[in-house]
Tab-separated table of C-alpha atoms in Angstrom:
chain	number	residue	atom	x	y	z
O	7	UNK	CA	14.660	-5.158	-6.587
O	8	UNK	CA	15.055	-3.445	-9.900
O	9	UNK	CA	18.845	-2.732	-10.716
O	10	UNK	CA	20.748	0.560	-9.516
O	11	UNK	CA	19.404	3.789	-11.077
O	12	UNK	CA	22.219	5.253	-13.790
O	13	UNK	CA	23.928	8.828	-12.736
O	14	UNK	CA	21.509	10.552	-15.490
O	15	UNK	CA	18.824	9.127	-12.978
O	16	UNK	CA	20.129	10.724	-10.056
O	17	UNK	CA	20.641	13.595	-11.365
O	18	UNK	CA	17.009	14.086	-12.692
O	19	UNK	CA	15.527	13.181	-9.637
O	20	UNK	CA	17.663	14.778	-7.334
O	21	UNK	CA	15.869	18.127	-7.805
O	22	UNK	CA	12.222	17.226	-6.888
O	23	UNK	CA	13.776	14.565	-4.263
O	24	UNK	CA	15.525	17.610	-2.424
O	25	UNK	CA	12.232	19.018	-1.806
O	26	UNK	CA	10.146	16.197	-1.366
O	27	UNK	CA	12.414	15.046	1.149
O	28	UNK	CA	12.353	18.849	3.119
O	29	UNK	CA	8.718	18.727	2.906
O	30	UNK	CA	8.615	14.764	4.200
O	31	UNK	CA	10.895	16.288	7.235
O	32	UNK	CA	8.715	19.150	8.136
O	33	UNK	CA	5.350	17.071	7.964
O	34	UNK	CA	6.611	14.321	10.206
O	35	UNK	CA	8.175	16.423	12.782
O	36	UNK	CA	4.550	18.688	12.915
O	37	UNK	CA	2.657	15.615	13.010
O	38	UNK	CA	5.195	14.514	15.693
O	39	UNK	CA	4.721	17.817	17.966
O	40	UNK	CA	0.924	17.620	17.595
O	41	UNK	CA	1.423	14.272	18.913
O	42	UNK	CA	-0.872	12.488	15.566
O	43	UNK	CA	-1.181	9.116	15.334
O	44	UNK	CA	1.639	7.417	13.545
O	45	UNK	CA	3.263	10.914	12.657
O	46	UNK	CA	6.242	9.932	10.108
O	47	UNK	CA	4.039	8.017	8.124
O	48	UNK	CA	0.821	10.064	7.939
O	49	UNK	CA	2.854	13.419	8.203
O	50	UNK	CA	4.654	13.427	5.322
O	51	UNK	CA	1.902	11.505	3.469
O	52	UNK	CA	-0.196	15.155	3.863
O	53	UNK	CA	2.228	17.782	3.663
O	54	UNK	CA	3.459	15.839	0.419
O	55	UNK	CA	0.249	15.726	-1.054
O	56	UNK	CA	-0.605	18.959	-0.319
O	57	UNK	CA	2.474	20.203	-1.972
O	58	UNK	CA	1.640	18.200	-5.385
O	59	UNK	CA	-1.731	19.292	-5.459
O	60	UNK	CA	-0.514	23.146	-5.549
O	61	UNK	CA	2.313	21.658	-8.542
O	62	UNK	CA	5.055	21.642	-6.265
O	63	UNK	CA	7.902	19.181	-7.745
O	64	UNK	CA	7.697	16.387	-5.791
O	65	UNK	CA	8.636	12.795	-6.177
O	66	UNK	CA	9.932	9.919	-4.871
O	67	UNK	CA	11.612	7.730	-7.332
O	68	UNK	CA	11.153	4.392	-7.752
O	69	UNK	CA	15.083	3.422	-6.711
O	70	UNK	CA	14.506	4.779	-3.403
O	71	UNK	CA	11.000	3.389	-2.793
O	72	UNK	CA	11.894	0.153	-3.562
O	73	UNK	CA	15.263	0.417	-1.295
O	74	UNK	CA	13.259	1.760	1.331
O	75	UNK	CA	10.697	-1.306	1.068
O	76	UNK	CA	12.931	-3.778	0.986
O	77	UNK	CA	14.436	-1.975	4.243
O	78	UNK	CA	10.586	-2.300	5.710
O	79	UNK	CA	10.975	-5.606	4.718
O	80	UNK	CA	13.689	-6.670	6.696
O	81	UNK	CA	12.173	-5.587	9.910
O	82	UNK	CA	8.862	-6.180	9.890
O	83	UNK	CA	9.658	-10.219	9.006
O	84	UNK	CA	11.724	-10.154	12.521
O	85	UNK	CA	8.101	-10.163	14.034
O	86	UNK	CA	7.760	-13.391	12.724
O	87	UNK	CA	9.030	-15.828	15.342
O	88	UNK	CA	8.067	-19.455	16.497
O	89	UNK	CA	5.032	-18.528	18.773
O	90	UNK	CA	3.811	-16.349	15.789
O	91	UNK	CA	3.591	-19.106	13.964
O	92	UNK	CA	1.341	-21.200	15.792
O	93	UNK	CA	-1.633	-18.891	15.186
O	94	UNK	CA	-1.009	-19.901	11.228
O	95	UNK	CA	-3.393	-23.014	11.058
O	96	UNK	CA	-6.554	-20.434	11.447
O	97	UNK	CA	-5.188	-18.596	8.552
O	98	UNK	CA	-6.574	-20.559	5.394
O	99	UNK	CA	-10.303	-19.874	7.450
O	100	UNK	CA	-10.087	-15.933	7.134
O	101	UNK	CA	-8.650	-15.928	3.996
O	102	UNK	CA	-11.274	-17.997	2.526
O	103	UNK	CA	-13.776	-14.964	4.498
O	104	UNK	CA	-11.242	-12.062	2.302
O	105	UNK	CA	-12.414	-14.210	-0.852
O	106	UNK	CA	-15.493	-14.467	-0.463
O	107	UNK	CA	-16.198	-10.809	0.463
O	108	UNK	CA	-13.879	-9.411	-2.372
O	109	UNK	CA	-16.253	-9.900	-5.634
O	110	UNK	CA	-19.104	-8.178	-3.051
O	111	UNK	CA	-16.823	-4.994	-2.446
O	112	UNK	CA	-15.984	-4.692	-5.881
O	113	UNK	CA	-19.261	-4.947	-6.917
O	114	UNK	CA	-20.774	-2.574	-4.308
O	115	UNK	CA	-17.863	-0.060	-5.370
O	116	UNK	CA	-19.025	0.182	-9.211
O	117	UNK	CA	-22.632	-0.211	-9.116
O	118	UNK	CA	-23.131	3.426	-7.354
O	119	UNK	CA	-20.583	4.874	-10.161
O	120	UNK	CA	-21.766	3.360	-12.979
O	121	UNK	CA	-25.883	3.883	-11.685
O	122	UNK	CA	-25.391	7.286	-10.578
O	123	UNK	CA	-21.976	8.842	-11.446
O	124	UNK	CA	-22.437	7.463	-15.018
O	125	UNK	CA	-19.073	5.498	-15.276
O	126	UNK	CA	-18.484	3.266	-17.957
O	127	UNK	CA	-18.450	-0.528	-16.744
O	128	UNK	CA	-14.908	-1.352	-17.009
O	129	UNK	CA	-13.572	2.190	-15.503
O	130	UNK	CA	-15.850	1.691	-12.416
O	131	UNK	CA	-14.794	-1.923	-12.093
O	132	UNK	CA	-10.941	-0.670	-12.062
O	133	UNK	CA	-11.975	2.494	-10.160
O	134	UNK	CA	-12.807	-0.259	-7.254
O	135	UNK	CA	-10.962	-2.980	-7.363
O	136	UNK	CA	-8.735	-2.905	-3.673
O	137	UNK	CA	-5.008	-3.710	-3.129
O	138	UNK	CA	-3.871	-3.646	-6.965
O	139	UNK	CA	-2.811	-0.271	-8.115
O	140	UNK	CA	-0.268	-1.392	-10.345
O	141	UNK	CA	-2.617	-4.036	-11.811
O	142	UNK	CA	-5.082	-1.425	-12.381
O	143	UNK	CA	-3.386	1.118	-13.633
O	144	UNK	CA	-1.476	-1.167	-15.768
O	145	UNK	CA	-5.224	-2.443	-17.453
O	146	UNK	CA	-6.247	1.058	-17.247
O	147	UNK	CA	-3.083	2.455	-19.410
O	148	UNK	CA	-3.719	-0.288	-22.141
O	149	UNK	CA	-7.214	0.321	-22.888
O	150	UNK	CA	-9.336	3.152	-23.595
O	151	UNK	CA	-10.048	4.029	-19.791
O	152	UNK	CA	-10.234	7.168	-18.007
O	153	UNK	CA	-6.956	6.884	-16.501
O	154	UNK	CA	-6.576	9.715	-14.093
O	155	UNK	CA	-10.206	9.864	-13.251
O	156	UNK	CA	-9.474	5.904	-12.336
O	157	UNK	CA	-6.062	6.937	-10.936
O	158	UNK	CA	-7.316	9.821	-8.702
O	159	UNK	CA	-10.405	7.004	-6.679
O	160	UNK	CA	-7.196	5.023	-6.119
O	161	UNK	CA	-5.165	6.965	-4.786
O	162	UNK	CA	-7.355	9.039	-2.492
O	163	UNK	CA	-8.350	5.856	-1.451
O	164	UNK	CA	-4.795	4.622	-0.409
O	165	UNK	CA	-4.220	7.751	1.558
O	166	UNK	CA	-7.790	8.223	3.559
O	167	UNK	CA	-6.956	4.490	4.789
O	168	UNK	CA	-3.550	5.609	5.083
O	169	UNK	CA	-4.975	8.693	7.640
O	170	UNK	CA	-7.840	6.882	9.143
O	171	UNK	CA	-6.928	3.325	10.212
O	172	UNK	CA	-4.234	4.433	12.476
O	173	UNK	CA	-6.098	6.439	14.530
O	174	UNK	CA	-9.548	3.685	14.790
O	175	UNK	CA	-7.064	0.893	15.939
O	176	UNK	CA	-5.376	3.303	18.364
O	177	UNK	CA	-9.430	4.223	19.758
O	178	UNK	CA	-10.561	0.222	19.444
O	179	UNK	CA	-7.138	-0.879	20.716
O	180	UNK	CA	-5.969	1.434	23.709
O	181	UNK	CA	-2.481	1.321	21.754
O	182	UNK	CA	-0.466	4.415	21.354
O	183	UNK	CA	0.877	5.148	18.211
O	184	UNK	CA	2.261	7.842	19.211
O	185	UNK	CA	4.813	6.179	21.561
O	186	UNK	CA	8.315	6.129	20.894
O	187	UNK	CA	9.531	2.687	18.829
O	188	UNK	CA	10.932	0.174	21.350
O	189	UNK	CA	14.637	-0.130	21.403
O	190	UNK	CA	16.493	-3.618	20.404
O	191	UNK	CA	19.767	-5.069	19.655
O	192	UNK	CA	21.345	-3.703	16.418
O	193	UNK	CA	21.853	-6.498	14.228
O	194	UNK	CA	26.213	-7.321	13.461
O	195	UNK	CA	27.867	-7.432	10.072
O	196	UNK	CA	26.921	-10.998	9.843
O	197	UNK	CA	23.358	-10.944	10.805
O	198	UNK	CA	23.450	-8.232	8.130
O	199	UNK	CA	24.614	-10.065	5.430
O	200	UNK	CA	22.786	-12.972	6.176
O	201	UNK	CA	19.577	-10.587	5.776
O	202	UNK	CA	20.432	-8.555	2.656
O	203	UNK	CA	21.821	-11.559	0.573
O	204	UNK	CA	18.671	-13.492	1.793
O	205	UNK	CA	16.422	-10.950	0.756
O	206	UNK	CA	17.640	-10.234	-2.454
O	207	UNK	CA	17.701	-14.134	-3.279
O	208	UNK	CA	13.560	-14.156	-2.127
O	209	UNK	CA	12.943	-10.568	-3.818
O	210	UNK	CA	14.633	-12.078	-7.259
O	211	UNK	CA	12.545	-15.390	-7.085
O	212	UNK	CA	9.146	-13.364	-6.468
O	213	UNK	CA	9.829	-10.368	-8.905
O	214	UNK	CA	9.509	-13.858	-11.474
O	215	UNK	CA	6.353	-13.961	-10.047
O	216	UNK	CA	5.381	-10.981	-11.357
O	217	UNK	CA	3.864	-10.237	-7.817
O	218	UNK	CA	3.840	-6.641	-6.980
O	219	UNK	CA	6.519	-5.162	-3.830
O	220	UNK	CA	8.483	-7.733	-4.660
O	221	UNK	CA	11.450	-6.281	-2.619
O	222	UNK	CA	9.236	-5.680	0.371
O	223	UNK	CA	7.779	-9.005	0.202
O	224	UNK	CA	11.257	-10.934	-0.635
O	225	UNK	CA	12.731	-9.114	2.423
O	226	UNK	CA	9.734	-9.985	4.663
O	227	UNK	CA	9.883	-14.024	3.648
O	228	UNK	CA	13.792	-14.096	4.256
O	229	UNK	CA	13.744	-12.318	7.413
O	230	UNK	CA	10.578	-14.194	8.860
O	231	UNK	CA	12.681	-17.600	8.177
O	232	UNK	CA	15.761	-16.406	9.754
O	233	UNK	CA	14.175	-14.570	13.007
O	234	UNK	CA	11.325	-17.763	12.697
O	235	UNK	CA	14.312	-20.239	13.047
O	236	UNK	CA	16.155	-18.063	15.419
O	237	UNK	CA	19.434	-18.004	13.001
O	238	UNK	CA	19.133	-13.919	13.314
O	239	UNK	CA	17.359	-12.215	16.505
O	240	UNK	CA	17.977	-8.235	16.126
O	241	UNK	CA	16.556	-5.950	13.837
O	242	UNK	CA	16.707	-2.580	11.977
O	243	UNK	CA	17.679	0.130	14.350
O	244	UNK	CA	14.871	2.766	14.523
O	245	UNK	CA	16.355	5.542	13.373
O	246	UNK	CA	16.391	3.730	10.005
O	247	UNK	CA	13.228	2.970	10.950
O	248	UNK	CA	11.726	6.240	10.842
O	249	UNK	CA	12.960	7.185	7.865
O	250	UNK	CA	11.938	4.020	5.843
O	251	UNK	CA	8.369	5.224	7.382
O	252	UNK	CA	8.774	8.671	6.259
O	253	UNK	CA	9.819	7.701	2.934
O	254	UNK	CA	6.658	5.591	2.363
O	255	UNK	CA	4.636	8.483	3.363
O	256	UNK	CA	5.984	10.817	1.287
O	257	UNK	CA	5.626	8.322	-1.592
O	258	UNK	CA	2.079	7.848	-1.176
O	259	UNK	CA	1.436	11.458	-1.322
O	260	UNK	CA	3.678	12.290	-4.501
O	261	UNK	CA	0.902	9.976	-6.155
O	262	UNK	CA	-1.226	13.015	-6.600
O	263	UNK	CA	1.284	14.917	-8.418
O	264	UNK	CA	0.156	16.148	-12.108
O	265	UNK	CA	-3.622	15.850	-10.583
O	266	UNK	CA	-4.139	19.837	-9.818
O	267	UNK	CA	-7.154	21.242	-7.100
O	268	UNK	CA	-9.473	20.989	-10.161
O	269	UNK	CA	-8.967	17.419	-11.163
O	270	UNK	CA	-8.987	16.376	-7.571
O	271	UNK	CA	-12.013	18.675	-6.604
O	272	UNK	CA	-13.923	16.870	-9.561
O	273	UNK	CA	-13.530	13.716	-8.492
O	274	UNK	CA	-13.434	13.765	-4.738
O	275	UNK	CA	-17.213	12.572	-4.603
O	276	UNK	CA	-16.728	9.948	-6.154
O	277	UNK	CA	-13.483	8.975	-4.932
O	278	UNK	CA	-15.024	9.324	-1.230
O	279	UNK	CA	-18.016	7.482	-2.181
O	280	UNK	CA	-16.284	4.753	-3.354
O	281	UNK	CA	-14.041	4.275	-0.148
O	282	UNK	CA	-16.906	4.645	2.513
O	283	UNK	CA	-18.665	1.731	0.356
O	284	UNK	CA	-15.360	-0.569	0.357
O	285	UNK	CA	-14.681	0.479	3.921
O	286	UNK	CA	-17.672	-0.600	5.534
O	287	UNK	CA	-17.596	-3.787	3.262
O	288	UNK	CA	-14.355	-4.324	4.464
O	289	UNK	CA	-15.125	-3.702	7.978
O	290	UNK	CA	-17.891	-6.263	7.480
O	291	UNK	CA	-15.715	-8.669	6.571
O	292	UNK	CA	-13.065	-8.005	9.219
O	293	UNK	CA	-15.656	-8.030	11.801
O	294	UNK	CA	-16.563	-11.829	10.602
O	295	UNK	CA	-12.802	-12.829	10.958
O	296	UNK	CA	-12.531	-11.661	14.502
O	297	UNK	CA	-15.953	-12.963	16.033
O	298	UNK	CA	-15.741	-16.510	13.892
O	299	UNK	CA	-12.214	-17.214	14.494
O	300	UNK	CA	-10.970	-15.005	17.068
O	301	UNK	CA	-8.193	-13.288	15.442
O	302	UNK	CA	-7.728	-9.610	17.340
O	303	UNK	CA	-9.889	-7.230	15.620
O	304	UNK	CA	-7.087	-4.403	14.673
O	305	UNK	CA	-5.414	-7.280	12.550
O	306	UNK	CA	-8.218	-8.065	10.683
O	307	UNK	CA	-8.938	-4.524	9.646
O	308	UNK	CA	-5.925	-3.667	8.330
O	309	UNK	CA	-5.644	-7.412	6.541
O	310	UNK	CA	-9.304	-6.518	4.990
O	311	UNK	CA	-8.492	-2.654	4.171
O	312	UNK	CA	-9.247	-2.165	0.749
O	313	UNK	CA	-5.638	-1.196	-0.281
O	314	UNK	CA	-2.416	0.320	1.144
O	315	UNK	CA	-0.683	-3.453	1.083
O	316	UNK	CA	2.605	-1.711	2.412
O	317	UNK	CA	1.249	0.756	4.947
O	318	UNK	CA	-0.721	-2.019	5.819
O	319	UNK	CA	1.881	-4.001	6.471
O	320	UNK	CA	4.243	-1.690	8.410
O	321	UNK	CA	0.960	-0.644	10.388
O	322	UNK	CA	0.674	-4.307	11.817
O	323	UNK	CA	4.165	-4.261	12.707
O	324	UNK	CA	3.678	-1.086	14.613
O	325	UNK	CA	0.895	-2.057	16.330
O	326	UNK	CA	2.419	-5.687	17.184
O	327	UNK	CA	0.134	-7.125	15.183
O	328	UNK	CA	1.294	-9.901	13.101
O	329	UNK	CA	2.742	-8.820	9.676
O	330	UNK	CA	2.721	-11.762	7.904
O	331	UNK	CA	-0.961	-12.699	8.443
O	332	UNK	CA	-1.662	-8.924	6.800
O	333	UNK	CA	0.722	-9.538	4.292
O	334	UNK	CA	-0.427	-12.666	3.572
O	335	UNK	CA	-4.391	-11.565	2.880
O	336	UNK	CA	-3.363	-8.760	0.697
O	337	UNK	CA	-1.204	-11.052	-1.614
O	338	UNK	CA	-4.110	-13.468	-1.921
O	339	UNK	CA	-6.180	-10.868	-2.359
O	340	UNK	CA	-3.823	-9.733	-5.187
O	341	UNK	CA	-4.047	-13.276	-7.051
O	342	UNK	CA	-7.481	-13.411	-7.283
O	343	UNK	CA	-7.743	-9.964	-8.889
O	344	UNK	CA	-5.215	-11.114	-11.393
O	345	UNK	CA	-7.150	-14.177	-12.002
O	346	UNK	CA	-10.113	-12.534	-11.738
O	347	UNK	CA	-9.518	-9.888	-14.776
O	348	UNK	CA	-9.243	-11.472	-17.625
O	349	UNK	CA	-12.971	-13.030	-17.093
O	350	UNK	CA	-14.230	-9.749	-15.719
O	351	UNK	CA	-13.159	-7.031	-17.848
O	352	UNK	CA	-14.611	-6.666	-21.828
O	353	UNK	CA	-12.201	-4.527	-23.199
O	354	UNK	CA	-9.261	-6.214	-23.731
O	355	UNK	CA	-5.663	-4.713	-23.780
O	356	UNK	CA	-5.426	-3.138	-27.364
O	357	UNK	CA	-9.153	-2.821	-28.205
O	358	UNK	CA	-9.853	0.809	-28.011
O	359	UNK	CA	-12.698	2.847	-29.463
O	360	UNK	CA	-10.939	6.086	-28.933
O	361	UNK	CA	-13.592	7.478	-26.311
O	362	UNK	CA	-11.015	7.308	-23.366
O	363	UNK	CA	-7.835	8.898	-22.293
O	364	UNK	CA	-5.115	6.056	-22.755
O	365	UNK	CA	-2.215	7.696	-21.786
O	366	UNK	CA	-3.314	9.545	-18.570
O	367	UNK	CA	-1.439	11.232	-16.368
O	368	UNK	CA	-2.311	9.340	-13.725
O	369	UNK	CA	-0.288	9.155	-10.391
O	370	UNK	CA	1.677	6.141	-10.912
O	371	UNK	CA	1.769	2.927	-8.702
O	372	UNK	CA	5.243	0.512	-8.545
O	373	UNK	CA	3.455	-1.443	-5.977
O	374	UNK	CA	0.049	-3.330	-5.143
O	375	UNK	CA	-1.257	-0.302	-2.863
């Protein structure tokens, strides 16, 4: 995790935070009374996005997102215990499916935007490469690209997954998502401390990495080794719960503020295009990891999801799914992209030709949604 934000932080966020937070509050509890599909997580997620579309002031700042995560974190690694762990010898199998499959949904992403949308190569490429926001919007700021045309297929993509898998596992799965969380012991100061200072010792070590959600991830590899080995058995309570959820919501809907109905209107073709061709490539692939090595098939959809690593992620733990198999595919996943880039992409960092928008003002991305 990044250090503690400075007082001139706070007070610049608090503002927008305020009402981001009211608005998270309201959405959840509607989506809660309608009785939606995971409702203080998609909930917020809409109302928020809603809001920034109109220009509302919205935010959630990065200090919170990444305390929240790390929170997330914490929990969703107690899922990992000794039986989950014997299912891990299958895993190498369905990653080497994710692999195989990724250059094919990448490809069948940008072909249709660059053939008929009229795209430049390396902005389509970006536009659909899944799982690595900050990767992409990180290339995309350094070049010439079309940032918040790039920005906007992104992040409508992380929040129709966001909105849709939920409900499709709940339909496939006969789970209800909108059952209350079950209740479990409440961890003690020393359980606590064991899985705070542990977390922040695995978040430090990956953050070298350069990984993306390096808190969430650090938090998830601590706490799967303590609740694994049986050192700590109780996690978060859910009241804390729900609120990390909410949070993460909220935060994937402030990701269209600065967009405005016309940018968004403009590019909502393509940006639906482009996630019904990943989806169903993705749903390919998932389908493959279920019939070939018999992993349930709600895992292996949200595992193969093009994006939403964190949603993802807390989905699976939701559902009782296991975590770290998700987790682990969308970090893979992650890798190859990075390796993947430098050979793919022929505009390098630096080299523009002034045709583009380089600064953008794209939604931004801390994490690998």
């Amino acid at each position: 995790m990044s250090g503690l934000p400075s007082r001139q932080d706070l007070i610049r966020d608090l503002r927008k935070l305020v009402l981001t937070l009211a608005l998270t509050g309201a959405g959840g509890t509607l989506f809660a009374l309608a009785g939606l599909p995971v409702p203080w997580i998609s909930g917020p997620m809409i109302v928020v996005a809603a809001a920034a579309l109109f220009d509302a002031p919205v935010d959630i700042p990065r200090w919170l997102r990444e305390i929240v995560f790390f929170f997330l974190g914490l929990n969703i690694g107690s899922a990992v215990t000794p039986e989950a762990l014997a299912g891990v010898v299958a895993w190498p199998a369905s990653l080497l499916v994710l692999v195989i499959g990724l250059p094919v949904l990448v490809a069948g992403c940008a072909l249709p935007l660059i053939r008929w949308r009229g795209w430049r190569r390396d902005d389509a490429l970006m536009a659909s490469m899944p799982g690595a926001l900050s990767l992409v919007l990180a290339l995309a700021d350094a070049t010439d690209a079309d940032v918040p045309r790039i920005a906007l297929v992104q992040a409508l993509r992380v929040a129709i997954l966001v909105a849709l898998v939920p409900p499709m596992i709940s339909l496939t799965s006969g789970v209800d998502l909108t059952a209350a969380l079950p209740q479990h012991a409440i961890p003690g100061v020393y359980d606590i401390a064991l899985l705070v200072v542990g977390g922040l010792a695995a978040t430090v070590l990956i953050r070298l990495t350069r990984f993306p959600a390096a808190g969430l991830m650090g938090a998830l590899v601590a706490s799967a080794a303590l609740h694994a080995t049986d050192v700590v058995t109780a996690v978060m309570p859910n009241w804390l719960l729900m609120s990390a959820f909410a949070v993460l919501g909220a935060g994937i809907g402030a990701r269209f503020a600065g967009m405005g109905w016309r940018r968004f209107r403009s590019g909502l073709f393509d940006a639906l295009m482009t996630f019904a061709i990943g989806f169903a490539i993705s749903l390919a692939t998932a389908i493959v990891a279920t019939v070939w090595l018999g992993f349930p098939f709600g895992q292996t959809v949200l595992a193969f999801s093009p994006g939403a690593f964190e949603a993802m992620v807390v989905l699976a733990f939701l559902l009782g799914l296991d975590a770290a198999y998700v987790g682990a595919h969308h970090t893979v996943r992650f890798v190859a992209l990075v390796l993947l880039a430098p050979v793919v992409f022929r505009r390098r960092p630096g080299n523009s030709d002034g045709n583009g928008d380089g600064g953008g003002d794209g939604a931004g991305a801390p994490t690998a949604s």
